[in-house]
Amino acid sequence: MASQEAKLLSDFLLTPASLRDFMTPRQFADIFPQAHRANPAVQDLYRELHRLRDKDVDLVRHAIAHEVKRSKQLRREYAKERRRADDATVAGLDSVALQMEEEFSGDSRKTPHSLHTVHSSIDEACTTLEAQIADMEQENQTALSEVQEAVGALSDLRHGRFAQSAGGEDIGQEVLATLKRLEAVCTNTAE
């Protein structure tokens, strides 16, 4: 019984493929001008096109057979690799979790994790996460201090305890500048 792949490829690439399946010798002769339709060279040309077309169809048949053999080998290799990967799971670790870890870390390992490689990968991931958390905490601390500074300046304004600006700017302009700075800090940290 032919495989699904062979049937699909044959149906798509070979049916109808013969020149006689879609054009008769009479239809072919009708393509030429009236004066040349009876010329024996037209029939010779049709036979030559038919021969070339059959040769191409045979080449496609051979290519389909080769592709089916190749796909069977690929399926066997895939099944073998899948069994090897399934057998290589570490006790206590979920294979889905291992696959997710490989995808997220970008580490496309050719060999499955062992107990030592899992521990070293986990240690490396923890170190990376701790560094990212420290960076985030520093960014949050900087944003918080900027917000506290802006709120403190506005609080001083509310209670009337503000020093005259050294540049001699109007108090209203200074308040607007402080509010814009507070808004900028708040919108930058929200992103």
mmCIF file with all atom_site columns, N, CA, C and O in Angstrom, residues 41-86:
data_model
loop_
_atom_site.group_PDB
_atom_site.id
_atom_site.type_symbol
_atom_site.label_atom_id
_atom_site.label_alt_id
_atom_site.label_comp_id
_atom_site.label_asym_id
_atom_site.label_entity_id
_atom_site.label_seq_id
_atom_site.pdbx_PDB_ins_code
_atom_site.Cartn_x
_atom_site.Cartn_y
_atom_site.Cartn_z
_atom_site.occupancy
_atom_site.B_iso_or_equiv
_atom_site.pdbx_formal_charge
_atom_site.auth_seq_id
_atom_site.auth_comp_id
_atom_site.auth_asym_id
_atom_site.auth_atom_id
_atom_site.pdbx_PDB_model_num
ATOM 1   N N  . ALA A 1 41 ? 5.721  17.812 -39.800 1.00 0.00 ? 41 ALA A N  1
ATOM 2   C CA . ALA A 1 41 ? 6.605  18.263 -38.716 1.00 0.00 ? 41 ALA A CA 1
ATOM 3   C C  . ALA A 1 41 ? 5.810  18.581 -37.450 1.00 0.00 ? 41 ALA A C  1
ATOM 4   O O  . ALA A 1 41 ? 6.319  18.447 -36.332 1.00 0.00 ? 41 ALA A O  1
ATOM 5   N N  . VAL A 1 42 ? 4.531  18.995 -37.621 1.00 0.00 ? 42 VAL A N  1
ATOM 6   C CA . VAL A 1 42 ? 3.678  19.277 -36.450 1.00 0.00 ? 42 VAL A CA 1
ATOM 7   C C  . VAL A 1 42 ? 3.447  17.983 -35.665 1.00 0.00 ? 42 VAL A C  1
ATOM 8   O O  . VAL A 1 42 ? 3.542  17.974 -34.428 1.00 0.00 ? 42 VAL A O  1
ATOM 9   N N  . GLN A 1 43 ? 3.172  16.883 -36.378 1.00 0.00 ? 43 GLN A N  1
ATOM 10  C CA . GLN A 1 43 ? 2.981  15.598 -35.700 1.00 0.00 ? 43 GLN A CA 1
ATOM 11  C C  . GLN A 1 43 ? 4.286  15.135 -35.041 1.00 0.00 ? 43 GLN A C  1
ATOM 12  O O  . GLN A 1 43 ? 4.271  14.600 -33.931 1.00 0.00 ? 43 GLN A O  1
ATOM 13  N N  . ASP A 1 44 ? 5.412  15.348 -35.742 1.00 0.00 ? 44 ASP A N  1
ATOM 14  C CA . ASP A 1 44 ? 6.713  14.994 -35.155 1.00 0.00 ? 44 ASP A CA 1
ATOM 15  C C  . ASP A 1 44 ? 6.983  15.816 -33.897 1.00 0.00 ? 44 ASP A C  1
ATOM 16  O O  . ASP A 1 44 ? 7.487  15.292 -32.895 1.00 0.00 ? 44 ASP A O  1
ATOM 17  N N  . LEU A 1 45 ? 6.640  17.101 -33.958 1.00 0.00 ? 45 LEU A N  1
ATOM 18  C CA . LEU A 1 45 ? 6.830  17.974 -32.793 1.00 0.00 ? 45 LEU A CA 1
ATOM 19  C C  . LEU A 1 45 ? 5.954  17.520 -31.627 1.00 0.00 ? 45 LEU A C  1
ATOM 20  O O  . LEU A 1 45 ? 6.401  17.479 -30.481 1.00 0.00 ? 45 LEU A O  1
ATOM 21  N N  . TYR A 1 46 ? 4.732  17.122 -31.913 1.00 0.00 ? 46 TYR A N  1
ATOM 22  C CA . TYR A 1 46 ? 3.831  16.621 -30.861 1.00 0.00 ? 46 TYR A CA 1
ATOM 23  C C  . TYR A 1 46 ? 4.411  15.359 -30.212 1.00 0.00 ? 46 TYR A C  1
ATOM 24  O O  . TYR A 1 46 ? 4.428  15.228 -28.997 1.00 0.00 ? 46 TYR A O  1
ATOM 25  N N  . ARG A 1 47 ? 4.898  14.420 -31.048 1.00 0.00 ? 47 ARG A N  1
ATOM 26  C CA . ARG A 1 47 ? 5.484  13.184 -30.508 1.00 0.00 ? 47 ARG A CA 1
ATOM 27  C C  . ARG A 1 47 ? 6.720  13.488 -29.656 1.00 0.00 ? 47 ARG A C  1
ATOM 28  O O  . ARG A 1 47 ? 6.925  12.880 -28.609 1.00 0.00 ? 47 ARG A O  1
ATOM 29  N N  . GLU A 1 48 ? 7.543  14.455 -30.111 1.00 0.00 ? 48 GLU A N  1
ATOM 30  C CA . GLU A 1 48 ? 8.749  14.822 -29.348 1.00 0.00 ? 48 GLU A CA 1
ATOM 31  C C  . GLU A 1 48 ? 8.367  15.460 -28.007 1.00 0.00 ? 48 GLU A C  1
ATOM 32  O O  . GLU A 1 48 ? 8.945  15.139 -26.967 1.00 0.00 ? 48 GLU A O  1
ATOM 33  N N  . LEU A 1 49 ? 7.382  16.344 -28.023 1.00 0.00 ? 49 LEU A N  1
ATOM 34  C CA . LEU A 1 49 ? 6.905  16.944 -26.764 1.00 0.00 ? 49 LEU A CA 1
ATOM 35  C C  . LEU A 1 49 ? 6.324  15.871 -25.847 1.00 0.00 ? 49 LEU A C  1
ATOM 36  O O  . LEU A 1 49 ? 6.543  15.908 -24.624 1.00 0.00 ? 49 LEU A O  1
ATOM 37  N N  . HIS A 1 50 ? 5.595  14.912 -26.435 1.00 0.00 ? 50 HIS A N  1
ATOM 38  C CA . HIS A 1 50 ? 5.033  13.825 -25.644 1.00 0.00 ? 50 HIS A CA 1
ATOM 39  C C  . HIS A 1 50 ? 6.154  12.991 -25.005 1.00 0.00 ? 50 HIS A C  1
ATOM 40  O O  . HIS A 1 50 ? 6.090  12.633 -23.821 1.00 0.00 ? 50 HIS A O  1
ATOM 41  N N  . ARG A 1 51 ? 7.201  12.692 -25.777 1.00 0.00 ? 51 ARG A N  1
ATOM 42  C CA . ARG A 1 51 ? 8.331  11.919 -25.252 1.00 0.00 ? 51 ARG A CA 1
ATOM 43  C C  . ARG A 1 51 ? 9.036  12.682 -24.126 1.00 0.00 ? 51 ARG A C  1
ATOM 44  O O  . ARG A 1 51 ? 9.336  12.113 -23.068 1.00 0.00 ? 51 ARG A O  1
ATOM 45  N N  . LEU A 1 52 ? 9.285  13.984 -24.330 1.00 0.00 ? 52 LEU A N  1
ATOM 46  C CA . LEU A 1 52 ? 9.946  14.795 -23.297 1.00 0.00 ? 52 LEU A CA 1
ATOM 47  C C  . LEU A 1 52 ? 9.085  14.899 -22.037 1.00 0.00 ? 52 LEU A C  1
ATOM 48  O O  . LEU A 1 52 ? 9.590  14.830 -20.908 1.00 0.00 ? 52 LEU A O  1
ATOM 49  N N  . ARG A 1 53 ? 7.793  15.039 -22.262 1.00 0.00 ? 53 ARG A N  1
ATOM 50  C CA . ARG A 1 53 ? 6.872  15.129 -21.115 1.00 0.00 ? 53 ARG A CA 1
ATOM 51  C C  . ARG A 1 53 ? 6.871  13.814 -20.323 1.00 0.00 ? 53 ARG A C  1
ATOM 52  O O  . ARG A 1 53 ? 6.917  13.824 -19.090 1.00 0.00 ? 53 ARG A O  1
ATOM 53  N N  . ASP A 1 54 ? 6.839  12.678 -21.017 1.00 0.00 ? 54 ASP A N  1
ATOM 54  C CA . ASP A 1 54 ? 6.892  11.376 -20.333 1.00 0.00 ? 54 ASP A CA 1
ATOM 55  C C  . ASP A 1 54 ? 8.210  11.198 -19.582 1.00 0.00 ? 54 ASP A C  1
ATOM 56  O O  . ASP A 1 54 ? 8.234  10.641 -18.477 1.00 0.00 ? 54 ASP A O  1
ATOM 57  N N  . LYS A 1 55 ? 9.292  11.671 -20.177 1.00 0.00 ? 55 LYS A N  1
ATOM 58  C CA . LYS A 1 55 ? 10.603 11.599 -19.504 1.00 0.00 ? 55 LYS A CA 1
ATOM 59  C C  . LYS A 1 55 ? 10.582 12.415 -18.212 1.00 0.00 ? 55 LYS A C  1
ATOM 60  O O  . LYS A 1 55 ? 11.058 11.959 -17.170 1.00 0.00 ? 55 LYS A O  1
ATOM 61  N N  . ASP A 1 56 ? 10.005 13.621 -18.277 1.00 0.00 ? 56 ASP A N  1
ATOM 62  C CA . ASP A 1 56 ? 9.898  14.465 -17.077 1.00 0.00 ? 56 ASP A CA 1
ATOM 63  C C  . ASP A 1 56 ? 9.025  13.807 -16.010 1.00 0.00 ? 56 ASP A C  1
ATOM 64  O O  . ASP A 1 56 ? 9.327  13.854 -14.821 1.00 0.00 ? 56 ASP A O  1
ATOM 65  N N  . VAL A 1 57 ? 7.927  13.181 -16.435 1.00 0.00 ? 57 VAL A N  1
ATOM 66  C CA . VAL A 1 57 ? 7.031  12.505 -15.493 1.00 0.00 ? 57 VAL A CA 1
ATOM 67  C C  . VAL A 1 57 ? 7.768  11.349 -14.813 1.00 0.00 ? 57 VAL A C  1
ATOM 68  O O  . VAL A 1 57 ? 7.637  11.147 -13.596 1.00 0.00 ? 57 VAL A O  1
ATOM 69  N N  . ASP A 1 58 ? 8.579  10.600 -15.575 1.00 0.00 ? 58 ASP A N  1
ATOM 70  C CA . ASP A 1 58 ? 9.368  9.520  -14.971 1.00 0.00 ? 58 ASP A CA 1
ATOM 71  C C  . ASP A 1 58 ? 10.370 10.067 -13.954 1.00 0.00 ? 58 ASP A C  1
ATOM 72  O O  . ASP A 1 58 ? 10.559 9.472  -12.883 1.00 0.00 ? 58 ASP A O  1
ATOM 73  N N  . LEU A 1 59 ? 11.000 11.195 -14.286 1.00 0.00 ? 59 LEU A N  1
ATOM 74  C CA . LEU A 1 59 ? 11.926 11.818 -13.330 1.00 0.00 ? 59 LEU A CA 1
ATOM 75  C C  . LEU A 1 59 ? 11.204 12.215 -12.044 1.00 0.00 ? 59 LEU A C  1
ATOM 76  O O  . LEU A 1 59 ? 11.721 12.025 -10.940 1.00 0.00 ? 59 LEU A O  1
ATOM 77  N N  . VAL A 1 60 ? 10.010 12.762 -12.176 1.00 0.00 ? 60 VAL A N  1
ATOM 78  C CA . VAL A 1 60 ? 9.226  13.153 -10.995 1.00 0.00 ? 60 VAL A CA 1
ATOM 79  C C  . VAL A 1 60 ? 8.841  11.910 -10.196 1.00 0.00 ? 60 VAL A C  1
ATOM 80  O O  . VAL A 1 60 ? 8.910  11.918 -8.956  1.00 0.00 ? 60 VAL A O  1
ATOM 81  N N  . ARG A 1 61 ? 8.461  10.826 -10.863 1.00 0.00 ? 61 ARG A N  1
ATOM 82  C CA . ARG A 1 61 ? 8.134  9.578  -10.148 1.00 0.00 ? 61 ARG A CA 1
ATOM 83  C C  . ARG A 1 61 ? 9.329  9.086  -9.334  1.00 0.00 ? 61 ARG A C  1
ATOM 84  O O  . ARG A 1 61 ? 9.181  8.681  -8.190  1.00 0.00 ? 61 ARG A O  1
ATOM 85  N N  . HIS A 1 62 ? 10.512 9.110  -9.962  1.00 0.00 ? 62 HIS A N  1
ATOM 86  C CA . HIS A 1 62 ? 11.725 8.687  -9.246  1.00 0.00 ? 62 HIS A CA 1
ATOM 87  C C  . HIS A 1 62 ? 12.023 9.616  -8.069  1.00 0.00 ? 62 HIS A C  1
ATOM 88  O O  . HIS A 1 62 ? 12.431 9.155  -7.000  1.00 0.00 ? 62 HIS A O  1
ATOM 89  N N  . ALA A 1 63 ? 11.829 10.893 -8.265  1.00 0.00 ? 63 ALA A N  1
ATOM 90  C CA . ALA A 1 63 ? 12.064 11.854 -7.182  1.00 0.00 ? 63 ALA A CA 1
ATOM 91  C C  . ALA A 1 63 ? 11.079 11.623 -6.034  1.00 0.00 ? 63 ALA A C  1
ATOM 92  O O  . ALA A 1 63 ? 11.450 11.724 -4.856  1.00 0.00 ? 63 ALA A O  1
ATOM 93  N N  . ILE A 1 64 ? 9.832  11.299 -6.360  1.00 0.00 ? 64 ILE A N  1
ATOM 94  C CA . ILE A 1 64 ? 8.838  11.005 -5.317  1.00 0.00 ? 64 ILE A CA 1
ATOM 95  C C  . ILE A 1 64 ? 9.251  9.763  -4.550  1.00 0.00 ? 64 ILE A C  1
ATOM 96  O O  . ILE A 1 64 ? 9.212  9.746  -3.307  1.00 0.00 ? 64 ILE A O  1
ATOM 97  N N  . ALA A 1 65 ? 9.671  8.714  -5.260  1.00 0.00 ? 65 ALA A N  1
ATOM 98  C CA . ALA A 1 65 ? 10.101 7.486  -4.583  1.00 0.00 ? 65 ALA A CA 1
ATOM 99  C C  . ALA A 1 65 ? 11.302 7.758  -3.679  1.00 0.00 ? 65 ALA A C  1
ATOM 100 O O  . ALA A 1 65 ? 11.369 7.275  -2.542  1.00 0.00 ? 65 ALA A O  1
ATOM 101 N N  . HIS A 1 66 ? 12.237 8.571  -4.172  1.00 0.00 ? 66 HIS A N  1
ATOM 102 C CA . HIS A 1 66 ? 13.411 8.920  -3.356  1.00 0.00 ? 66 HIS A CA 1
ATOM 103 C C  . HIS A 1 66 ? 12.985 9.716  -2.118  1.00 0.00 ? 66 HIS A C  1
ATOM 104 O O  . HIS A 1 66 ? 13.485 9.476  -1.011  1.00 0.00 ? 66 HIS A O  1
ATOM 105 N N  . GLU A 1 67 ? 12.073 10.640 -2.290  1.00 0.00 ? 67 GLU A N  1
ATOM 106 C CA . GLU A 1 67 ? 11.613 11.466 -1.160  1.00 0.00 ? 67 GLU A CA 1
ATOM 107 C C  . GLU A 1 67 ? 10.888 10.612 -0.122  1.00 0.00 ? 67 GLU A C  1
ATOM 108 O O  . GLU A 1 67 ? 11.031 10.824 1.084   1.00 0.00 ? 67 GLU A O  1
ATOM 109 N N  . VAL A 1 68 ? 10.112 9.640  -0.564  1.00 0.00 ? 68 VAL A N  1
ATOM 110 C CA . VAL A 1 68 ? 9.413  8.754  0.368   1.00 0.00 ? 68 VAL A CA 1
ATOM 111 C C  . VAL A 1 68 ? 10.423 7.937  1.167   1.00 0.00 ? 68 VAL A C  1
ATOM 112 O O  . VAL A 1 68 ? 10.296 7.799  2.390   1.00 0.00 ? 68 VAL A O  1
ATOM 113 N N  . LYS A 1 69 ? 11.461 7.404  0.495   1.00 0.00 ? 69 LYS A N  1
ATOM 114 C CA . LYS A 1 69 ? 12.509 6.661  1.215   1.00 0.00 ? 69 LYS A CA 1
ATOM 115 C C  . LYS A 1 69 ? 13.207 7.563  2.215   1.00 0.00 ? 69 LYS A C  1
ATOM 116 O O  . LYS A 1 69 ? 13.477 7.167  3.352   1.00 0.00 ? 69 LYS A O  1
ATOM 117 N N  . ARG A 1 70 ? 13.528 8.782  1.780   1.00 0.00 ? 70 ARG A N  1
ATOM 118 C CA . ARG A 1 70 ? 14.221 9.736  2.660   1.00 0.00 ? 70 ARG A CA 1
ATOM 119 C C  . ARG A 1 70 ? 13.353 10.088 3.868   1.00 0.00 ? 70 ARG A C  1
ATOM 120 O O  . ARG A 1 70 ? 13.837 10.178 4.987   1.00 0.00 ? 70 ARG A O  1
ATOM 121 N N  . SER A 1 71 ? 12.063 10.267 3.643   1.00 0.00 ? 71 SER A N  1
ATOM 122 C CA . SER A 1 71 ? 11.186 10.632 4.762   1.00 0.00 ? 71 SER A CA 1
ATOM 123 C C  . SER A 1 71 ? 11.057 9.485  5.756   1.00 0.00 ? 71 SER A C  1
ATOM 124 O O  . SER A 1 71 ? 10.944 9.710  6.962   1.00 0.00 ? 71 SER A O  1
ATOM 125 N N  . LYS A 1 72 ? 11.070 8.236  5.260   1.00 0.00 ? 72 LYS A N  1
ATOM 126 C CA . LYS A 1 72 ? 11.020 7.099  6.184   1.00 0.00 ? 72 LYS A CA 1
ATOM 127 C C  . LYS A 1 72 ? 12.253 7.087  7.064   1.00 0.00 ? 72 LYS A C  1
ATOM 128 O O  . LYS A 1 72 ? 12.156 6.858  8.277   1.00 0.00 ? 72 LYS A O  1
ATOM 129 N N  . GLN A 1 73 ? 13.418 7.351  6.479   1.00 0.00 ? 73 GLN A N  1
ATOM 130 C CA . GLN A 1 73 ? 14.658 7.404  7.255   1.00 0.00 ? 73 GLN A CA 1
ATOM 131 C C  . GLN A 1 73 ? 14.596 8.541  8.277   1.00 0.00 ? 73 GLN A C  1
ATOM 132 O O  . GLN A 1 73 ? 14.986 8.369  9.432   1.00 0.00 ? 73 GLN A O  1
ATOM 133 N N  . LEU A 1 74 ? 14.082 9.698  7.867   1.00 0.00 ? 74 LEU A N  1
ATOM 134 C CA . LEU A 1 74 ? 13.967 10.828 8.792   1.00 0.00 ? 74 LEU A CA 1
ATOM 135 C C  . LEU A 1 74 ? 13.019 10.508 9.942   1.00 0.00 ? 74 LEU A C  1
ATOM 136 O O  . LEU A 1 74 ? 13.276 10.869 11.090  1.00 0.00 ? 74 LEU A O  1
ATOM 137 N N  . ARG A 1 75 ? 11.905 9.816  9.626   1.00 0.00 ? 75 ARG A N  1
ATOM 138 C CA . ARG A 1 75 ? 10.972 9.436  10.693  1.00 0.00 ? 75 ARG A CA 1
ATOM 139 C C  . ARG A 1 75 ? 11.622 8.479  11.677  1.00 0.00 ? 75 ARG A C  1
ATOM 140 O O  . ARG A 1 75 ? 11.427 8.584  12.885  1.00 0.00 ? 75 ARG A O  1
ATOM 141 N N  . ARG A 1 76 ? 12.412 7.534  11.161  1.00 0.00 ? 76 ARG A N  1
ATOM 142 C CA . ARG A 1 76 ? 13.107 6.597  12.056  1.00 0.00 ? 76 ARG A CA 1
ATOM 143 C C  . ARG A 1 76 ? 14.103 7.344  12.944  1.00 0.00 ? 76 ARG A C  1
ATOM 144 O O  . ARG A 1 76 ? 14.182 7.091  14.148  1.00 0.00 ? 76 ARG A O  1
ATOM 145 N N  . GLU A 1 77 ? 14.854 8.264  12.341  1.00 0.00 ? 77 GLU A N  1
ATOM 146 C CA . GLU A 1 77 ? 15.827 9.041  13.124  1.00 0.00 ? 77 GLU A CA 1
ATOM 147 C C  . GLU A 1 77 ? 15.120 9.896  14.177  1.00 0.00 ? 77 GLU A C  1
ATOM 148 O O  . GLU A 1 77 ? 15.585 10.010 15.306  1.00 0.00 ? 77 GLU A O  1
ATOM 149 N N  . TYR A 1 78 ? 14.000 10.496 13.792  1.00 0.00 ? 78 TYR A N  1
ATOM 150 C CA . TYR A 1 78 ? 13.248 11.324 14.737  1.00 0.00 ? 78 TYR A CA 1
ATOM 151 C C  . TYR A 1 78 ? 12.721 10.474 15.895  1.00 0.00 ? 78 TYR A C  1
ATOM 152 O O  . TYR A 1 78 ? 12.806 10.863 17.055  1.00 0.00 ? 78 TYR A O  1
ATOM 153 N N  . ALA A 1 79 ? 12.175 9.302  15.572  1.00 0.00 ? 79 ALA A N  1
ATOM 154 C CA . ALA A 1 79 ? 11.651 8.417  16.618  1.00 0.00 ? 79 ALA A CA 1
ATOM 155 C C  . ALA A 1 79 ? 12.784 7.963  17.544  1.00 0.00 ? 79 ALA A C  1
ATOM 156 O O  . ALA A 1 79 ? 12.610 7.909  18.770  1.00 0.00 ? 79 ALA A O  1
ATOM 157 N N  . LYS A 1 80 ? 13.929 7.647  16.979  1.00 0.00 ? 80 LYS A N  1
ATOM 158 C CA . LYS A 1 80 ? 15.080 7.229  17.782  1.00 0.00 ? 80 LYS A CA 1
ATOM 159 C C  . LYS A 1 80 ? 15.522 8.361  18.711  1.00 0.00 ? 80 LYS A C  1
ATOM 160 O O  . LYS A 1 80 ? 15.768 8.145  19.905  1.00 0.00 ? 80 LYS A O  1
ATOM 161 N N  . GLU A 1 81 ? 15.621 9.573  18.186  1.00 0.00 ? 81 GLU A N  1
ATOM 162 C CA . GLU A 1 81 ? 16.019 10.728 18.995  1.00 0.00 ? 81 GLU A CA 1
ATOM 163 C C  . GLU A 1 81 ? 14.972 11.011 20.079  1.00 0.00 ? 81 GLU A C  1
ATOM 164 O O  . GLU A 1 81 ? 15.310 11.324 21.209  1.00 0.00 ? 81 GLU A O  1
ATOM 165 N N  . ARG A 1 82 ? 13.719 10.872 19.732  1.00 0.00 ? 82 ARG A N  1
ATOM 166 C CA . ARG A 1 82 ? 12.642 11.105 20.700  1.00 0.00 ? 82 ARG A CA 1
ATOM 167 C C  . ARG A 1 82 ? 12.714 10.090 21.842  1.00 0.00 ? 82 ARG A C  1
ATOM 168 O O  . ARG A 1 82 ? 12.567 10.452 23.004  1.00 0.00 ? 82 ARG A O  1
ATOM 169 N N  . ARG A 1 83 ? 12.933 8.801  21.505  1.00 0.00 ? 83 ARG A N  1
ATOM 170 C CA . ARG A 1 83 ? 13.066 7.784  22.550  1.00 0.00 ? 83 ARG A CA 1
ATOM 171 C C  . ARG A 1 83 ? 14.272 8.062  23.432  1.00 0.00 ? 83 ARG A C  1
ATOM 172 O O  . ARG A 1 83 ? 14.209 7.934  24.652  1.00 0.00 ? 83 ARG A O  1
ATOM 173 N N  . ARG A 1 84 ? 15.384 8.485  22.802  1.00 0.00 ? 84 ARG A N  1
ATOM 174 C CA . ARG A 1 84 ? 16.591 8.787  23.577  1.00 0.00 ? 84 ARG A CA 1
ATOM 175 C C  . ARG A 1 84 ? 16.332 9.954  24.526  1.00 0.00 ? 84 ARG A C  1
ATOM 176 O O  . ARG A 1 84 ? 16.717 9.915  25.695  1.00 0.00 ? 84 ARG A O  1
ATOM 177 N N  . ALA A 1 85 ? 15.649 10.967 24.059  1.00 0.00 ? 85 ALA A N  1
ATOM 178 C CA . ALA A 1 85 ? 15.348 12.120 24.908  1.00 0.00 ? 85 ALA A CA 1
ATOM 179 C C  . ALA A 1 85 ? 14.383 11.746 26.028  1.00 0.00 ? 85 ALA A C  1
ATOM 180 O O  . ALA A 1 85 ? 14.528 12.204 27.162  1.00 0.00 ? 85 ALA A O  1
ATOM 181 N N  . ASP A 1 86 ? 13.394 10.896 25.717  1.00 0.00 ? 86 ASP A N  1
ATOM 182 C CA . ASP A 1 86 ? 12.447 10.472 26.744  1.00 0.00 ? 86 ASP A CA 1
ATOM 183 C C  . ASP A 1 86 ? 13.118 9.615  27.805  1.00 0.00 ? 86 ASP A C  1
ATOM 184 O O  . ASP A 1 86 ? 12.774 9.689  28.986  1.00 0.00 ? 86 ASP A O  1
#
